[in-house]
Amino acid sequence: TSTTTNKNETTTRQQSKTKTYVINKNSKKIHTKDCSFVDRMKEENKQTVHLTSDELNEYINNGYSTCSSCGG
């Protein structure tokens, strides 16, 4: 039982370290979920992701950039 509790605590901790972003797959821009530009995106270009700071950096290293308005 304690193993299950520890596993659940680890999962919870990992989830709390993530932030929700909306990626525009066409422009390769990363936005915060509340960014005004998200409302202007075509639905087919939107992808909602939950990323840690390391994962966000991976996107940036792979050609994505943060929004200049919201700082994504």
Tab-separated table of C-alpha atoms in Angstrom:
chain	number	residue	atom	x	y	z
A	1	THR	CA	0.000	0.000	0.000
A	2	SER	CA	2.810	2.430	0.779
A	3	THR	CA	4.275	1.864	-2.706
A	4	THR	CA	0.966	2.894	-4.278
A	5	THR	CA	0.817	5.989	-2.070
A	6	ASN	CA	4.369	6.968	-3.019
A	7	LYS	CA	3.624	6.424	-6.695
A	8	ASN	CA	0.496	8.589	-6.447
A	9	GLU	CA	2.395	11.302	-4.587
A	10	THR	CA	5.081	11.297	-7.279
A	11	THR	CA	2.449	11.587	-10.020
A	12	THR	CA	0.769	14.458	-8.177
A	13	ARG	CA	4.079	16.255	-7.709
A	14	GLN	CA	4.920	15.857	-11.395
A	15	GLN	CA	1.524	17.190	-12.432
A	16	SER	CA	1.863	20.225	-10.164
A	17	LYS	CA	5.153	21.149	-11.857
A	18	THR	CA	3.509	21.360	-15.271
A	19	LYS	CA	1.856	24.375	-16.854
A	20	THR	CA	-0.809	24.364	-19.520
A	21	TYR	CA	0.141	25.863	-22.875
A	22	VAL	CA	-1.554	26.097	-26.244
A	23	ILE	CA	0.740	25.469	-29.175
A	24	ASN	CA	0.005	26.747	-32.646
A	25	LYS	CA	1.192	23.836	-34.788
A	26	ASN	CA	1.259	26.042	-37.902
A	27	SER	CA	3.270	29.024	-36.581
A	28	LYS	CA	5.168	26.986	-33.958
A	29	LYS	CA	4.313	29.567	-31.272
A	30	ILE	CA	3.744	28.588	-27.649
A	31	HIS	CA	1.036	30.509	-25.788
A	32	THR	CA	-0.332	30.511	-22.259
A	33	LYS	CA	-3.872	29.144	-22.158
A	34	ASP	CA	-5.250	32.636	-21.409
A	35	CYS	CA	-3.423	34.418	-24.241
A	36	SER	CA	-5.702	36.494	-26.501
A	37	PHE	CA	-4.031	34.985	-29.562
A	38	VAL	CA	-5.392	31.530	-28.659
A	39	ASP	CA	-8.926	32.734	-29.497
A	40	ARG	CA	-7.721	33.804	-32.955
A	41	MET	CA	-6.175	30.436	-33.849
A	42	LYS	CA	-7.829	28.005	-36.206
A	43	GLU	CA	-8.975	24.962	-34.266
A	44	GLU	CA	-6.926	22.608	-36.434
A	45	ASN	CA	-3.742	24.468	-35.450
A	46	LYS	CA	-4.379	24.337	-31.681
A	47	GLN	CA	-2.749	21.765	-29.448
A	48	THR	CA	-3.125	21.965	-25.673
A	49	VAL	CA	-0.165	20.542	-23.779
A	50	HIS	CA	0.911	20.265	-20.144
A	51	LEU	CA	4.644	20.843	-19.937
A	52	THR	CA	7.353	21.009	-17.322
A	53	SER	CA	10.001	23.686	-17.827
A	54	ASP	CA	12.332	21.015	-19.253
A	55	GLU	CA	9.695	19.911	-21.748
A	56	LEU	CA	9.042	23.539	-22.716
A	57	ASN	CA	12.745	23.933	-23.414
A	58	GLU	CA	12.626	20.826	-25.618
A	59	TYR	CA	9.936	22.472	-27.762
A	60	ILE	CA	12.051	25.644	-28.007
A	61	ASN	CA	15.124	23.599	-28.964
A	62	ASN	CA	13.034	21.972	-31.699
A	63	GLY	CA	12.101	25.223	-33.438
A	64	TYR	CA	9.145	26.505	-31.403
A	65	SER	CA	9.162	29.968	-29.845
A	66	THR	CA	7.208	31.642	-27.072
A	67	CYS	CA	4.591	34.262	-27.857
A	68	SER	CA	5.912	37.817	-27.608
A	69	SER	CA	2.595	38.950	-26.112
A	70	CYS	CA	1.996	36.415	-23.331
A	71	GLY	CA	5.513	35.040	-22.970
A	72	GLY	CA	4.196	31.514	-23.450
